[in-house]
Coordinates of C-alpha atoms and ligand atoms in Angstrom, one line a residue:
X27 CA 107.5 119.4 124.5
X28 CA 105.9 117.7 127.4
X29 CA 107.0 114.7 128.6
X30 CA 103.9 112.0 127.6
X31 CA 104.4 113.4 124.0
X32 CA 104.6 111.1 121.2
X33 CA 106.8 112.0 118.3
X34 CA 105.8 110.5 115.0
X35 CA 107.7 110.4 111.4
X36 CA 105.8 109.4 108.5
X37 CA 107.8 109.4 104.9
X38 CA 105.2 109.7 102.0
X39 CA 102.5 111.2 103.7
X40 CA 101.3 113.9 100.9
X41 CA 98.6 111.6 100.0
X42 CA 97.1 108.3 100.0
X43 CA 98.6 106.1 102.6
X44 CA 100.6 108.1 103.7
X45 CA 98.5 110.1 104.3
X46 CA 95.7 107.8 106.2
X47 CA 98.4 107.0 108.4
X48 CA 99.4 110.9 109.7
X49 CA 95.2 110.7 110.6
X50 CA 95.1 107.5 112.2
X51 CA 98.6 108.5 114.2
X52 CA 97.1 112.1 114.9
X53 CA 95.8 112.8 118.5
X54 CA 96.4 115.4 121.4
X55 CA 99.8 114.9 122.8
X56 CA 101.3 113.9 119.7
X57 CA 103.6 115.3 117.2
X58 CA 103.8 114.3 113.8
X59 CA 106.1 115.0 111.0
X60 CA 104.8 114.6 107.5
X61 CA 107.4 114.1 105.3
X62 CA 107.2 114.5 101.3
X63 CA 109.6 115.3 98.6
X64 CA 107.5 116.9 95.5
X65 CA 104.2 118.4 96.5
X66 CA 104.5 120.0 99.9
X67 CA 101.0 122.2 99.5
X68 CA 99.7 118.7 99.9
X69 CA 101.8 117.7 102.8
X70 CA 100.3 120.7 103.9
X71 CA 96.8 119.8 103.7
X72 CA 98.0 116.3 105.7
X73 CA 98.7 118.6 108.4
X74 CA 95.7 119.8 108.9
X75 CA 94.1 117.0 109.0
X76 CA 96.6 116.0 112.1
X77 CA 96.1 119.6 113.5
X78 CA 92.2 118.7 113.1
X79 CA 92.8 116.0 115.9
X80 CA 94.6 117.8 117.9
X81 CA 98.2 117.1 117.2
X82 CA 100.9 119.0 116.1
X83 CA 102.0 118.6 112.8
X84 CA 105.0 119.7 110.6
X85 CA 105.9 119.4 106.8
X86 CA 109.5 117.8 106.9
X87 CA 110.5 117.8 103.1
X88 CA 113.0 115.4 102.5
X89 CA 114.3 112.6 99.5
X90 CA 114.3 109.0 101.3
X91 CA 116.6 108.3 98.8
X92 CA 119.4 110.9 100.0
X93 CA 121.0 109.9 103.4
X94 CA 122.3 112.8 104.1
X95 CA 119.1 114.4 103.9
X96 CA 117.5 112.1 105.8
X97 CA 120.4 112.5 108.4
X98 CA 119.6 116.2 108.6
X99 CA 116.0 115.7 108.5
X100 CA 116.0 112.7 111.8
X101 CA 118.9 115.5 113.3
X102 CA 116.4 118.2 113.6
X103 CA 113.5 116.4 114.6
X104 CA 115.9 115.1 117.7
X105 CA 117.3 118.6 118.3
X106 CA 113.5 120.0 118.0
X107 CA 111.1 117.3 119.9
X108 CA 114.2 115.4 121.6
X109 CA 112.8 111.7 120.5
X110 CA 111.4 110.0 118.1
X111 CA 109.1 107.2 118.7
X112 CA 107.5 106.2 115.6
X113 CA 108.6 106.1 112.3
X114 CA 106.7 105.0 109.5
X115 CA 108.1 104.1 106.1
X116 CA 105.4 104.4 103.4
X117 CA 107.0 106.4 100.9
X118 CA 107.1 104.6 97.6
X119 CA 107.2 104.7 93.5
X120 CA 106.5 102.3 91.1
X121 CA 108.2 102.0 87.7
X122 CA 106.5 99.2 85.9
X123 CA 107.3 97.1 83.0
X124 CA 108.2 94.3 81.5
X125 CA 111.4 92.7 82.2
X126 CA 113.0 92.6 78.6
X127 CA 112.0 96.5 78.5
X128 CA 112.9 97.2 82.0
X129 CA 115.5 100.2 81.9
X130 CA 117.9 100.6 84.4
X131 CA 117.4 103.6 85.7
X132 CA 114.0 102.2 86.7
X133 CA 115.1 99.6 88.2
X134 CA 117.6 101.4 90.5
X135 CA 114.9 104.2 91.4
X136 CA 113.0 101.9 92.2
X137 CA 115.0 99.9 94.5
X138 CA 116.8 103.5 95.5
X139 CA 113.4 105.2 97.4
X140 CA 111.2 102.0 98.0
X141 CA 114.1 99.8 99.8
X142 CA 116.9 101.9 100.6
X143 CA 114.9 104.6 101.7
X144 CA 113.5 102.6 104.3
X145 CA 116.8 101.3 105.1
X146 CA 118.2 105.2 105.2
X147 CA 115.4 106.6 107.8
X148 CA 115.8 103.6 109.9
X149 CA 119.3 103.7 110.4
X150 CA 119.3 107.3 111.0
X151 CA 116.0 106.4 113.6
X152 CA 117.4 103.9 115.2
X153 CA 120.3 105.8 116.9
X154 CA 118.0 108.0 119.0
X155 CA 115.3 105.3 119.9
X156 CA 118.7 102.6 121.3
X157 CA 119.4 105.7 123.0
X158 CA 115.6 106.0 124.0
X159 CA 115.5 102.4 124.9
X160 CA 112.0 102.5 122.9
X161 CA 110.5 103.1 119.5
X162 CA 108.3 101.6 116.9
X163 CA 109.3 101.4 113.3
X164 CA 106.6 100.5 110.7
X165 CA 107.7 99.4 107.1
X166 CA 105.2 99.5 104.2
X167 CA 106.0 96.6 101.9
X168 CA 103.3 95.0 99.1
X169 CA 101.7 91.9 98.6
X170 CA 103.4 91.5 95.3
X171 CA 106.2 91.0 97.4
X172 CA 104.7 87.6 98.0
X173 CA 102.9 86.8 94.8
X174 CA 105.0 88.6 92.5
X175 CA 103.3 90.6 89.3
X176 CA 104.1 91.0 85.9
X177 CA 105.6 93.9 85.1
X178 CA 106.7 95.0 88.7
X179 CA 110.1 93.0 88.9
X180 CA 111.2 95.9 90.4
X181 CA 108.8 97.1 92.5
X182 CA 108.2 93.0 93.8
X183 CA 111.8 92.6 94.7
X184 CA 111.6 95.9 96.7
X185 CA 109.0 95.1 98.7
X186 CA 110.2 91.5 99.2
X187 CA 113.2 92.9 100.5
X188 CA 111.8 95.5 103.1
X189 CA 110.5 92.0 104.3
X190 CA 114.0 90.5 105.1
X191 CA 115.4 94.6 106.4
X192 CA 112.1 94.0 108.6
X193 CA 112.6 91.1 110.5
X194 CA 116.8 91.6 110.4
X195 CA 116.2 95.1 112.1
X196 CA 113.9 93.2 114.5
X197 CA 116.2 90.7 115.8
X198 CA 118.8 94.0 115.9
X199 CA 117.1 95.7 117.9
X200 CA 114.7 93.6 120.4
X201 CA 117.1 94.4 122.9
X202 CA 116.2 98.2 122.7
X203 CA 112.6 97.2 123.6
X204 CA 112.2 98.6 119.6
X205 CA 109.8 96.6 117.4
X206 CA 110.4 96.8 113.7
X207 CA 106.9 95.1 111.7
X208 CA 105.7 95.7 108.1
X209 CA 102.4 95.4 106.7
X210 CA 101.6 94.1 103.4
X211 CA 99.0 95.9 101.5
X212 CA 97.0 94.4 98.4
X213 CA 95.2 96.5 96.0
X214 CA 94.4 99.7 97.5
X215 CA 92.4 103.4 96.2
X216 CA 95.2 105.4 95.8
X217 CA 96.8 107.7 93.0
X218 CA 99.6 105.2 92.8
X219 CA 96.9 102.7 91.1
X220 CA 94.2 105.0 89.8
X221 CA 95.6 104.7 86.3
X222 CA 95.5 100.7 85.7
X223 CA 93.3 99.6 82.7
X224 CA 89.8 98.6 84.2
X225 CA 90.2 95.3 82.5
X226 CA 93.2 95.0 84.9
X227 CA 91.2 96.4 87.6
X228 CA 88.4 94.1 87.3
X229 CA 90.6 90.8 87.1
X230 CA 92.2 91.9 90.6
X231 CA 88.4 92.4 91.9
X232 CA 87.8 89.1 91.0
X233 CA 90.7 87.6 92.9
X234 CA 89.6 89.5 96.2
X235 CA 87.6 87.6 98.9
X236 CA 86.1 90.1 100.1
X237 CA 85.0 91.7 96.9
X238 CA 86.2 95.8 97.6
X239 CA 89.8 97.0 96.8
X240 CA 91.1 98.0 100.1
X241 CA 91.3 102.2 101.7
X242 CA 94.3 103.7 102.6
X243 CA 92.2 104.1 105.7
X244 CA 92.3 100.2 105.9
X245 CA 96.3 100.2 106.2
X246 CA 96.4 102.6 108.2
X247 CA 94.6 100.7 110.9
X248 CA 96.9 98.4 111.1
X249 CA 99.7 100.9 111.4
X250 CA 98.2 102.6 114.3
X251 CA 97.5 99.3 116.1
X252 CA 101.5 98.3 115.1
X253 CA 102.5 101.7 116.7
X254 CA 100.3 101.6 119.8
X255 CA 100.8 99.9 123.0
X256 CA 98.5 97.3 122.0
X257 CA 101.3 95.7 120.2
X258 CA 104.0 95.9 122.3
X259 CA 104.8 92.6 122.0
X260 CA 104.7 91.9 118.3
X261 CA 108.0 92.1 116.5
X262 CA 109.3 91.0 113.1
X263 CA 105.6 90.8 111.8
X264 CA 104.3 91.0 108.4
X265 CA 100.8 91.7 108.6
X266 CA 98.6 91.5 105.3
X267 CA 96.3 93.7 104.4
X268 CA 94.9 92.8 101.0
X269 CA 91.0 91.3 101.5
X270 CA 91.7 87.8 101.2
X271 CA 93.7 88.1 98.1
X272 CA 96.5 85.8 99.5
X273 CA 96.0 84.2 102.8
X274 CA 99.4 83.7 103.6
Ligands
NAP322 P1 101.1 107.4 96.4 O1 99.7 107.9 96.5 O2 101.8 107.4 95.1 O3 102.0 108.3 97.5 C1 103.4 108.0 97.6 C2 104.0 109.0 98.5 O4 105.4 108.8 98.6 C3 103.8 110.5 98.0 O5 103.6 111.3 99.2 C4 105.2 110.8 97.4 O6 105.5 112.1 97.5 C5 106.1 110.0 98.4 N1 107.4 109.8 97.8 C6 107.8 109.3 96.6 N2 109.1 109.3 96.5 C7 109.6 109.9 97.6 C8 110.9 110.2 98.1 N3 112.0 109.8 97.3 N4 111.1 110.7 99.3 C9 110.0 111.1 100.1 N5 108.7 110.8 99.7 C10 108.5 110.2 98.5 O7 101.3 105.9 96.9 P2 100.4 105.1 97.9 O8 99.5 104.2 97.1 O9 99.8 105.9 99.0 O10 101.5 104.1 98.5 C11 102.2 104.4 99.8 C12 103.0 103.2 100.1 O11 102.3 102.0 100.1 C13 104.1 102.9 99.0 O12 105.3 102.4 99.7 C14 103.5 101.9 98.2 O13 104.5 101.1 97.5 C15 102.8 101.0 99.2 N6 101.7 100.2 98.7 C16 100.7 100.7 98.0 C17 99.7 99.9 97.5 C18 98.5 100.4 96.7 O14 97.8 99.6 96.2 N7 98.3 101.7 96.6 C19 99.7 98.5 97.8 C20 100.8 98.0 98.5 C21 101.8 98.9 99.0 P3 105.4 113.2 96.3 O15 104.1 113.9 96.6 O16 106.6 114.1 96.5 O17 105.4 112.4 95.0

């Protein structure tokens, strides 16, 4: 690996935003590792798309949820590229329903990939950028971590808590010269949404300012910029990304 490389880890990335964000991370001197659980013919095709730019890519299957995979996972990227200097935690489920319905299991699955799955890849992360002295991590929380939704008890209190991990890994790990920031999506085109009610659909449209749900493309933006040099100096950030929606 030469020296100005940039080593990338992006959990999620078979699709949508995930996705987005391998692209808008993908560039000559940079490798990336696209990491997905179920459907690695579609981490796959995120590769290419990285390849397409110029970087190197790798599918890097992995459960978030598993910390021993993850362990393994973070191991051999250090023993392969010898750094890692971006990791973006995007991958994500959502089990909705109400909360006199909610089962258990959901809400534990829930909580198990969406919040400590973040909290397993950074820990395991974190020990090779202190070494590093440098690194970026990027958590993916929601705005319904902020306005809440019916139905997504689960989800909301996830996301609201990748919030608090963000800025308590922030004040961790100034000292490193690491920055730990999340961003806050609203509504945005991805399979993860494709299969609300249109009636649901068209109530959110009318809440938006700026009258569009968002892209993945329009997260992933704002990851790049969090991950670039640009933003050296923005830590313990929650960036929103949701049209208007809230304006917090
Ligand atoms: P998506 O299309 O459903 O993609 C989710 C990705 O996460 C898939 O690649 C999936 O892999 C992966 N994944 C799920 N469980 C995993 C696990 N245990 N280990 C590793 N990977 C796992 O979702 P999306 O809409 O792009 O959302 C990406 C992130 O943004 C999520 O954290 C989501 O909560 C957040 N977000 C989304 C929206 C939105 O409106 N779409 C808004 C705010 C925040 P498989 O292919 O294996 O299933």
């Amino acid at each position: 690996m030469a020296d100005n490389e940039r080593v990338v880890l992006v959990t999620g990335a078979s699709r949508g935003i995930g996705r987005a964000c391998v692209a808008a991370l993908a560039g000559p001197q940079t490798k990336i590792y696209v990491n997905d659980v179920a459907n690695l013919d579609q981490a796959a095709q995120t590769c290419e798309l990285a390849t397409a730019k110029g970087a190197d890519a790798e599918v890097l299957p992995f459960d978030v949820a598993v910390p021993s995979a993850v362990n393994a996972a973070v191991e051999a990227v250090i023993k392969s590229s010898g750094r890692l200097d971006v990791l973006v935690n995007n991958a994500g489920i959502a089990r909705d329903n109400l909360i006199a319905r909610l089962k258990d299991e959901d809400w534990d699955q829930v909580l198990a990939v969406n919040l400590k799955g973040a909290f397993n890849c950074l820990k395991a992360a974190c020990r090779p950028m202190m070494k590093q002295r440098s690194g970026r991590i990027i958590n993916i929380s929601s705005v319904v971590a902020y306005m809440g939704n019916p139905g997504q008890s689960n989800y909301a209190a996830a996301k609201a808590g990748l919030v608090g991990l963000t800025k308590a890994a922030a004040r961790e790990l100034a000292s490193r010269q690491i920055t730990v920031n999340a961003v806050a999506p609203g509504f945005i085109e991805t399979e993860m949404t494709a299969n609300l009610p249109e009636k649901v659909r068209a109530e959110m449209l009318a809440q938006i300012p700026l009258a569009r749900f968002g892209t993945p493309e329009d997260v992933a933006a704002v990851v790049a910029f969090l991950a670039s040099p640009a933003a050296a100096y923005i830590t313990g950030e929650v960036i929103h990304i949701n049209g208007g929606l809230i304006m917090a």
